[in-house]
């Protein structure tokens, strides 16, 4: 390559650098605002911020207990339902790669990933909320499971795909059948990828709001551990509170957003312990 | 090869034991299609194709009322177009910056940052959009543009609250930049070494070299654009917070509007009180699903073609 001091080269480099910086400013601004606006709310309220139920409009600056409990429940339910389905489907796609069913499932899973998540909420509303005549945490958990499945599945399937063929061949050479090759050769070799896939699914489910709009009922006046009853979640609380005209609600929304961000950061960093690149 | 011999019985049993899991995923998509079609049928029967061509929203509790989804459909297209117009040059710049202008150490830092952007819960973008981006746009950007070049119809209306088509489009662009970046970077990094060497040998400078390589992934750029468009069109809560939720159809991007998904987010809970409203919203959902699947299909196809082009050489 000739000299990079060429004026046109320099001009292009400057444009690229400026546009890139502009593109990255929002993420810095978001983190900055979360800390500046959210932290005082949490430190001011102390532990009560997390343990109490929803405040009256214009009243106090704490009380996301129901949302925190709901978010934990939702994470557990969606993981319990979504992960086994994603894992075994990933194994199917990979071990029976040449079969038609595997190709169909793969295409459908990829399409499911690009479907607006609000539609998943509508689906679960019709399938569960209407027949049971009540909003419930479990309905929200099932909606989130549907959202996380394609992500976890894709990641697990890709990491199984990276297992070198010589190991798979060696497995068959030893007289193993497909099941043994899958669970004794491929999954153990790709176990980091499997764990990452699970964590990515949880991270995805944790931050979703739209699938919860018509499923969990935004019940925030009592702390409720029963998943068959209505409940709340942190993203949903932020969505509702920030649209409130009351300042205390908006402040709580910022505090909750910081909590959500910290949860996200913890999950994200634990994924980074396993892999360098994280695609959520 | 193993594959050529007929599968033994055990393998068949293994396949059948895995099928129930896979069928959940197949059933989810099929059920979604069926339910959206079924629930939107009453509205489609009542209003016909006019449901997507008219702009009217007159709910009635004691009758069918009048509905037309034109404003939210246009709003969806407008915001997504603004989003990709901004996001494409930005993500392309980030690609050139990280792949061609930075030492590895810096590159990892910036890619990590972009990965964080991609994974950040969308509600955080929405919160930041309504509380930080909108006041900024209103006070420093919209009124300036309106005063200086307000004769352009797109910029002709007085910016009021800041909640607007433009704000939604810009917020969406910020959200899809990392998404498009990841797609085009994946294609960029699969350009085979032989082509990279050819690019080095035949280009008369850095600029030509970069242009040549970008030229090789053109289908992937288009594919990323389509998938980014689909993402933007389907985003719900962040848009619902910044678009202003108005059925008023305006040629001006400073005016508030609606998108299909933000309409669903806002009206679905009330829609049970009106005979046909929920059916109308499901029809909107059907529109989202079909456009989403079509965009996804085209986008994925283009990206594949980009890979093949590179591999063919």
XYZ file of C-alpha atoms in Angstrom:
593
model
C 0.000 0.000 0.000
C 1.200 3.484 -0.811
C 1.629 6.215 1.736
C -1.262 6.755 4.093
C -0.536 10.462 4.141
C -2.657 10.815 1.028
C -5.093 13.688 1.682
C -8.165 11.800 0.543
C -7.204 8.863 2.743
C -6.860 11.176 5.696
C -10.188 12.802 4.932
C -11.939 9.426 4.859
C -10.233 8.388 8.092
C -11.428 11.544 9.813
C -15.003 11.018 8.658
C -14.900 7.402 9.833
C -13.522 8.405 13.220
C -16.044 11.194 13.741
C -19.050 9.056 12.768
C -17.794 6.239 15.002
C -17.434 8.540 17.972
C -20.935 9.923 17.408
C -22.240 6.344 17.205
C -20.636 5.439 20.529
C -21.624 8.574 22.486
C -25.125 7.278 23.403
C -23.846 4.220 25.271
C -21.591 6.423 27.411
C -24.415 8.863 27.963
C -26.794 6.064 28.977
C -24.409 4.647 31.577
C -23.571 8.140 32.861
C -27.220 9.134 33.257
C -28.080 5.807 34.918
C -25.446 6.375 37.571
C -26.049 10.119 38.038
C -29.831 9.854 38.265
C -30.280 6.338 39.610
C -27.644 6.058 42.298
C -28.882 8.918 44.554
C -32.374 7.399 44.535
C -31.103 4.015 45.709
C -28.609 5.317 48.274
C -31.249 7.734 49.597
C -33.808 4.989 50.137
C -31.423 2.290 51.306
C -32.661 -1.259 51.586
C -36.284 -0.120 51.550
C -35.852 0.626 47.858
C -35.741 -3.111 47.198
C -38.051 -4.505 49.860
C -41.152 -2.271 50.005
C -44.193 -2.323 47.746
C -45.199 0.409 45.309
C -45.512 3.952 46.655
C -48.499 6.263 46.254
C -48.109 8.829 43.461
C -46.077 11.776 44.674
C -45.300 10.074 47.953
C -42.016 8.284 48.609
C -38.899 7.320 46.724
C -38.755 3.573 47.162
C -40.610 0.331 46.726
C -39.716 -2.007 43.864
C -40.062 -5.188 45.958
C -42.794 -6.805 43.831
C -40.908 -6.044 40.613
C -37.668 -7.497 41.965
C -39.399 -10.670 43.134
C -41.225 -10.904 39.807
C -38.033 -10.508 37.800
C -36.354 -13.301 39.787
C -39.375 -15.569 39.334
C -39.555 -14.775 35.623
C -35.873 -15.566 35.174
C -36.290 -18.919 36.958
C -39.449 -19.925 35.097
C -38.251 -18.876 31.657
C -34.917 -20.641 32.209
C -36.564 -23.821 33.474
C -38.841 -23.959 30.433
C -36.705 -22.394 27.729
C -33.293 -23.961 28.331
C -34.183 -27.671 28.059
C -36.155 -27.020 24.875
C -33.358 -24.922 23.391
C -30.657 -27.397 24.435
C -32.266 -30.560 23.075
C -33.399 -28.798 19.910
C -29.840 -27.592 19.390
C -28.594 -31.156 19.824
C -31.190 -32.346 17.307
C -30.221 -29.758 14.704
C -26.557 -30.621 15.068
C -26.659 -34.432 15.302
C -29.185 -34.880 12.520
C -27.821 -32.058 10.383
C -28.515 -33.872 7.127
C -32.164 -34.581 7.898
C -34.980 -32.386 6.646
C -36.521 -31.888 10.085
C -33.289 -30.420 11.368
C -33.208 -27.874 8.538
C -36.845 -26.883 9.081
C -36.361 -26.411 12.826
C -33.247 -24.361 12.186
C -35.024 -22.001 9.786
C -38.010 -21.591 12.112
C -35.792 -20.875 15.107
C -33.892 -18.211 13.160
C -37.159 -16.582 12.057
C -38.492 -16.648 15.611
C -35.497 -14.537 16.599
C -36.539 -11.721 14.245
C -40.201 -11.636 15.231
C -41.179 -8.562 17.266
C -41.401 -9.724 20.865
C -44.662 -7.867 21.428
C -46.281 -10.528 19.202
C -45.076 -13.241 21.586
C -46.901 -11.345 24.325
C -50.103 -11.335 22.270
C -49.748 -15.063 21.566
C -49.371 -15.958 25.236
C -52.225 -13.612 26.114
C -54.581 -15.563 23.848
C -53.218 -18.997 24.796
C -52.931 -18.572 28.574
C -54.277 -15.319 29.994
C -57.682 -15.511 28.292
C -58.415 -19.188 29.155
C -57.212 -18.870 32.772
C -58.945 -15.495 33.127
C -55.980 -14.037 35.012
C -52.643 -12.413 34.391
C -49.840 -14.393 35.987
C -46.101 -14.526 36.413
C -46.073 -17.955 34.810
C -47.642 -16.589 31.621
C -44.915 -13.958 31.485
C -42.301 -16.637 32.147
C -43.576 -18.722 29.239
C -43.545 -15.662 26.955
C -39.951 -14.937 27.960
C -39.022 -18.601 27.436
C -40.252 -18.275 23.851
C -38.165 -15.132 23.421
C -34.970 -16.664 24.839
C -35.209 -20.054 23.113
C -33.989 -19.094 19.628
C -31.006 -17.180 21.063
C -29.870 -19.985 23.360
C -30.546 -22.598 20.704
C -28.562 -20.767 18.046
C -25.606 -20.307 20.336
C -25.585 -23.928 21.523
C -26.024 -25.209 17.983
C -23.144 -23.061 16.713
C -20.796 -24.205 19.449
C -21.687 -27.869 18.854
C -20.994 -27.219 15.184
C -17.464 -26.099 16.007
C -16.537 -29.451 17.540
C -13.874 -30.864 15.228
C -14.991 -33.693 13.026
C -12.113 -35.957 14.024
C -13.553 -36.315 17.543
C -17.003 -37.104 16.205
C -15.499 -39.617 13.799
C -13.508 -41.170 16.629
C -16.737 -41.573 18.576
C -18.386 -43.422 15.715
C -15.210 -45.419 15.241
C -15.560 -46.686 18.799
C -18.994 -47.974 17.882
C -20.989 -45.205 19.533
C -24.452 -44.374 18.257
C -25.597 -40.794 17.636
C -26.909 -40.332 21.153
C -23.604 -41.339 22.698
C -21.637 -39.180 20.278
C -23.890 -36.208 21.103
C -23.741 -36.484 24.881
C -20.337 -38.111 25.421
C -18.335 -36.342 22.719
C -19.938 -33.176 21.359
C -21.628 -31.679 24.433
C -18.635 -32.210 26.760
C -16.265 -30.618 24.235
C -18.638 -27.714 23.625
C -19.700 -27.269 27.244
C -18.445 -23.691 27.491
C -20.578 -22.766 24.515
C -23.572 -24.444 26.105
C -23.127 -22.467 29.328
C -22.708 -19.244 27.357
C -25.857 -20.007 25.380
C -27.800 -20.408 28.610
C -26.433 -17.182 30.075
C -27.194 -15.286 26.874
C -30.769 -16.548 27.003
C -31.179 -15.388 30.602
C -29.678 -11.980 29.795
C -32.057 -11.608 26.882
C -35.102 -12.595 28.936
C -34.150 -10.351 31.838
C -34.317 -7.144 29.822
C -37.459 -7.804 27.792
C -40.490 -5.604 28.380
C -42.925 -6.074 25.501
C -43.783 -9.767 26.177
C -44.797 -8.784 29.723
C -47.212 -5.991 28.797
C -50.244 -8.261 28.439
C -49.168 -11.251 30.490
C -48.093 -10.511 34.076
C -50.579 -7.809 35.036
C -48.247 -5.201 36.611
C -49.481 -6.013 40.140
C -47.201 -4.046 42.428
C -49.084 -3.519 45.677
C -48.147 -6.808 47.316
C -45.055 -8.938 47.176
C -46.234 -12.200 45.732
C -44.257 -15.406 45.330
C -47.090 -17.390 43.776
C -46.354 -17.642 40.047
C -49.998 -18.380 39.281
C -50.976 -14.880 40.368
C -50.299 -11.500 38.750
C -46.983 -9.824 39.463
C -44.550 -7.191 38.298
C -41.098 -6.988 36.689
C -38.384 -4.340 36.673
C -38.525 -3.460 32.939
C -42.312 -3.174 33.070
C -42.131 -0.961 36.162
C -39.680 1.355 34.395
C -41.968 1.545 31.369
C -45.003 2.473 33.493
C -43.313 4.770 35.990
C -41.411 6.900 33.508
C -44.714 7.788 31.835
C -46.176 8.892 35.162
C -46.513 12.642 35.756
C -45.186 12.258 39.313
C -41.554 12.995 40.068
C -41.158 10.280 42.676
C -42.286 7.652 40.160
C -39.789 8.917 37.587
C -37.000 8.838 40.161
C -37.881 5.257 41.077
C -37.812 4.403 37.371
C -34.218 5.672 37.196
C -33.232 3.772 40.324
C -34.790 0.597 38.920
C -33.044 1.154 35.591
C -29.711 1.220 37.408
C -30.645 -2.038 39.153
C -31.500 -3.577 35.780
C -28.237 -2.333 34.317
C -26.226 -3.823 37.186
C -27.976 -7.186 36.733
C -27.181 -6.974 33.016
C -23.558 -6.079 33.732
C -23.147 -9.037 36.113
C -24.541 -11.484 33.566
C -22.536 -9.914 30.770
C -19.267 -10.103 32.698
C -19.861 -13.724 33.647
C -20.363 -14.513 29.955
C -17.095 -12.714 29.232
C -15.351 -15.115 31.607
C -16.127 -17.861 29.105
C -15.835 -16.173 25.723
C -14.278 -13.064 24.279
C -17.112 -12.053 22.016
C -20.628 -11.800 23.369
C -23.518 -11.569 20.948
C -26.851 -10.990 22.577
C -18.961 -41.992 5.885
C -21.475 -42.903 8.542
C -24.239 -40.995 6.898
C -24.488 -43.340 3.960
C -25.481 -46.397 5.995
C -29.131 -46.646 7.055
C -29.584 -45.200 10.573
C -29.718 -47.868 13.250
C -32.773 -48.213 15.447
C -31.161 -46.449 18.406
C -30.531 -43.334 16.341
C -34.152 -43.261 15.242
C -35.315 -43.538 18.857
C -32.919 -40.748 19.755
C -34.366 -38.529 17.013
C -37.930 -39.247 18.153
C -37.054 -38.469 21.742
C -35.680 -35.067 20.693
C -38.632 -34.195 18.474
C -41.014 -33.057 21.256
C -38.563 -30.281 22.165
C -38.154 -29.129 18.582
C -41.879 -29.277 17.988
C -42.437 -26.630 20.681
C -40.446 -24.200 18.550
C -42.238 -25.174 15.352
C -45.604 -25.003 17.123
C -44.838 -21.529 18.503
C -44.421 -20.005 15.058
C -47.336 -21.873 13.492
C -49.633 -21.055 16.424
C -48.604 -17.413 16.242
C -49.557 -17.275 12.573
C -52.845 -19.094 13.090
C -53.883 -17.064 16.121
C -53.026 -13.735 14.536
C -54.978 -14.697 11.426
C -57.917 -16.040 13.400
C -58.208 -13.081 15.752
C -57.835 -10.482 13.029
C -60.465 -12.090 10.792
C -63.439 -10.152 12.274
C -61.700 -6.835 11.598
C -60.607 -7.896 8.119
C -64.183 -8.948 7.308
C -65.647 -5.690 8.611
C -63.220 -3.236 7.033
C -61.582 -5.231 4.254
C -58.356 -3.951 2.778
C -59.411 -0.443 3.867
C -58.166 -1.375 7.336
C -54.625 -0.863 6.049
C -55.394 2.058 3.713
C -57.461 4.438 5.813
C -56.450 6.687 8.659
C -59.274 6.676 11.187
C -59.549 5.703 14.855
C -63.068 6.004 16.267
C -63.645 3.309 18.881
C -67.226 2.678 19.987
C -68.385 0.589 22.904
C -71.803 -0.208 21.428
C -70.875 -0.903 17.825
C -68.016 -1.833 15.559
C -66.548 1.677 15.444
C -64.235 2.808 12.668
C -60.612 1.831 12.384
C -57.835 2.259 9.867
C -54.159 1.534 10.438
C -52.651 3.806 7.782
C -51.053 6.283 10.221
C -49.269 3.614 12.307
C -48.171 1.784 9.155
C -46.664 4.962 7.702
C -45.156 5.772 11.086
C -43.559 2.328 11.227
C -42.046 2.761 7.765
C -40.915 6.349 8.404
C -39.184 5.611 11.711
C -37.509 2.488 10.341
C -36.311 4.348 7.230
C -34.846 7.162 9.346
C -33.225 4.523 11.560
C -31.456 2.664 8.744
C -30.440 5.875 6.929
C -28.576 6.968 10.054
C -27.428 3.554 11.233
C -25.897 2.242 8.012
C -23.115 4.859 7.579
C -22.489 4.741 11.331
C -22.067 0.981 11.483
C -19.985 1.031 8.316
C -17.713 3.622 9.944
C -17.397 1.476 13.050
C -16.519 -1.473 10.828
C -13.752 0.438 9.029
C -12.532 1.874 12.310
C -12.270 -1.440 14.130
C -11.102 -3.590 11.219
C -8.756 -1.281 9.324
C -7.680 1.576 11.560
C -7.060 0.158 15.003
C -4.453 -2.001 16.691
C -5.884 -5.221 18.141
C -6.003 -4.000 21.699
C -8.161 -0.985 20.858
C -10.251 -3.002 18.505
C -11.227 -5.436 21.270
C -12.216 -2.543 23.494
C -14.470 -0.977 20.872
C -16.018 -4.326 19.870
C -16.787 -5.027 23.511
C -18.489 -1.665 23.755
C -20.551 -2.424 20.659
C -21.508 -5.831 22.084
C -22.721 -4.085 25.236
C -24.776 -1.686 23.112
C -26.343 -4.625 21.296
C -27.321 -6.424 24.477
C -28.521 -3.500 26.574
C -32.185 -3.985 27.579
C -34.322 -1.945 25.188
C -36.227 -0.317 28.043
C -32.988 1.435 29.050
C -32.810 2.964 25.557
C -36.443 4.018 25.932
C -35.829 5.616 29.309
C -32.767 7.446 28.027
C -34.693 8.431 24.894
C -37.588 10.064 26.706
C -35.525 11.727 29.433
C -32.246 12.646 27.720
C -32.469 12.381 23.921
C -35.831 14.127 23.508
C -35.021 17.236 25.561
C -31.682 17.449 23.725
C -33.250 17.112 20.283
C -36.032 19.563 21.126
C -33.802 22.292 22.523
C -30.697 22.022 20.377
C -31.589 20.273 17.166
C -35.207 20.474 16.066
C -35.857 24.169 16.619
C -32.529 24.995 14.970
C -33.382 22.953 11.867
C -36.909 24.333 11.827
C -35.705 27.943 11.931
C -32.944 27.527 9.379
C -34.395 25.167 6.813
C -38.064 24.926 7.845
C -39.174 25.504 4.256
C -38.532 21.804 3.598
C -41.897 20.074 4.183
C -40.275 17.341 6.311
C -39.093 20.005 8.749
C -41.966 22.452 8.383
C -43.892 22.022 11.621
C -43.103 23.728 14.904
C -41.387 21.177 17.195
C -43.431 21.069 20.388
C -42.876 18.379 23.012
C -40.029 16.709 21.193
C -41.848 13.374 21.068
C -41.871 12.751 17.360
C -41.241 10.521 14.372
C -37.701 11.929 14.219
C -36.969 11.155 17.881
C -38.211 7.589 17.425
C -36.187 7.148 14.235
C -33.026 8.442 15.871
C -33.454 6.313 18.976
C -34.037 3.274 16.766
C -30.919 4.075 14.747
C -28.856 4.061 17.945
C -30.370 0.694 18.857
C -29.729 -0.980 15.483
C -26.188 0.320 14.873
C -24.592 -2.543 16.857
C -26.979 -5.034 15.267
C -26.034 -4.029 11.695
C -22.363 -3.766 12.690
C -22.250 -7.376 13.865
C -23.851 -8.625 10.644
C -21.561 -6.775 8.249
C -18.465 -7.467 10.335
C -19.152 -11.177 10.165
C -19.206 -11.019 6.361
C -16.209 -8.703 6.297
C -14.122 -11.115 8.340
C -14.959 -14.022 6.013
C -13.387 -12.317 3.008
C -10.764 -14.920 2.058
C -7.085 -14.132 2.491
C -6.431 -14.480 -1.242
C -8.835 -11.625 -1.958
C -7.378 -9.485 0.791
C -3.948 -9.981 -0.749
C -5.311 -9.123 -4.178
C -6.834 -5.980 -2.685
C -3.480 -4.991 -1.210
C -1.665 -5.677 -4.463
C -4.003 -3.855 -6.813
C -5.212 -0.882 -4.820
C -3.321 2.329 -5.158
C -3.823 3.367 -1.564
C -5.630 2.764 1.701
C -8.868 4.290 0.464
C -9.036 2.051 -2.605
C -8.167 -0.962 -0.543
C -11.016 -0.326 1.913
C -13.460 0.485 -0.898
C -12.543 -2.733 -2.657
C -13.135 -4.823 0.442
C -16.430 -3.077 1.253
C -17.461 -3.674 -2.356
C -17.014 -7.402 -1.785
C -19.645 -7.466 0.974
C -22.253 -5.324 -0.802
C -24.998 -7.991 -0.591
C -24.336 -8.300 3.137
C -24.659 -4.528 3.517
C -28.069 -4.699 1.890
C -28.964 -7.743 3.987
C -27.909 -5.982 7.191
C -29.969 -2.996 6.124
C -33.077 -5.154 5.664
C -32.609 -7.014 8.963
C -31.960 -3.694 10.714
C -35.120 -2.325 9.143
C -37.028 -5.330 10.475
C -35.610 -4.849 13.966
C -36.526 -1.164 13.914
C -40.049 -1.863 12.674
C -40.718 -4.354 15.450
C -39.263 -2.471 18.403
C -42.019 -1.693 20.871
C -41.439 -0.134 24.268
C -38.602 2.236 23.431
C -40.615 3.656 20.528
C -43.819 3.851 22.558
C -41.998 6.153 24.984
C -40.674 8.654 22.439
C -43.007 8.763 19.442
C -45.804 10.766 21.032
C -48.614 8.345 20.174
C -50.744 10.357 17.774
C -52.914 9.269 14.853
C -52.373 12.592 13.142
C -50.820 11.991 9.736
C -48.209 14.616 9.011
C -45.527 15.058 6.391
C -43.328 16.616 9.060
C -40.918 14.474 11.086
C -41.073 16.824 14.098
C -44.703 15.822 14.622
C -45.732 12.964 16.908
C -46.931 9.729 15.320
C -47.583 6.069 15.963
C -46.067 2.764 14.917
C -47.917 -0.555 14.768
C -46.047 -1.992 17.722
C -46.336 1.109 19.890
C -50.048 1.229 19.030
C -50.402 -2.356 20.242
C -48.424 -1.591 23.400
C -50.632 1.406 24.197
C -54.087 0.261 23.167
C -54.147 -3.483 23.751
C -55.129 -3.249 27.418
C -58.100 -0.956 26.617
C -59.127 -2.822 23.520
C -61.233 -5.345 25.453
C -63.870 -2.675 26.058
C -64.526 -2.111 22.367
C -66.031 -4.804 20.153
C -63.579 -4.803 17.252
C -60.545 -2.948 18.530
C -58.549 -5.956 19.691
C -59.209 -7.650 16.367
C -57.872 -4.532 14.613
C -54.744 -4.653 16.767
C -54.223 -8.331 15.962
C -54.487 -7.402 12.277
C -51.695 -4.924 12.952
C -49.765 -7.787 14.531
C -50.370 -9.901 11.444
C -48.953 -7.083 9.333
C -45.859 -6.962 11.570
C -45.382 -10.732 11.447
C -45.644 -10.992 7.670
C -43.376 -8.029 6.936
C -40.947 -9.239 9.598
C -40.711 -12.734 8.116
C -40.365 -11.390 4.567
C -37.584 -8.991 5.542
C -35.822 -11.707 7.487
C -35.999 -14.110 4.563
C -34.630 -11.554 2.085
C -31.963 -10.331 4.492
C -30.630 -13.773 5.326
C -30.591 -14.701 1.643
C -28.517 -11.629 0.756
C -26.029 -12.281 3.532
C -25.616 -15.884 2.343
C -25.059 -14.672 -1.181
C -22.341 -12.358 0.062
C -20.537 -15.295 1.673
C -20.905 -17.389 -1.471
C -19.565 -14.583 -3.657
C -16.452 -14.460 -1.540
C -16.039 -18.205 -1.434
C -16.500 -18.580 -5.189
C -13.389 -16.567 -5.910
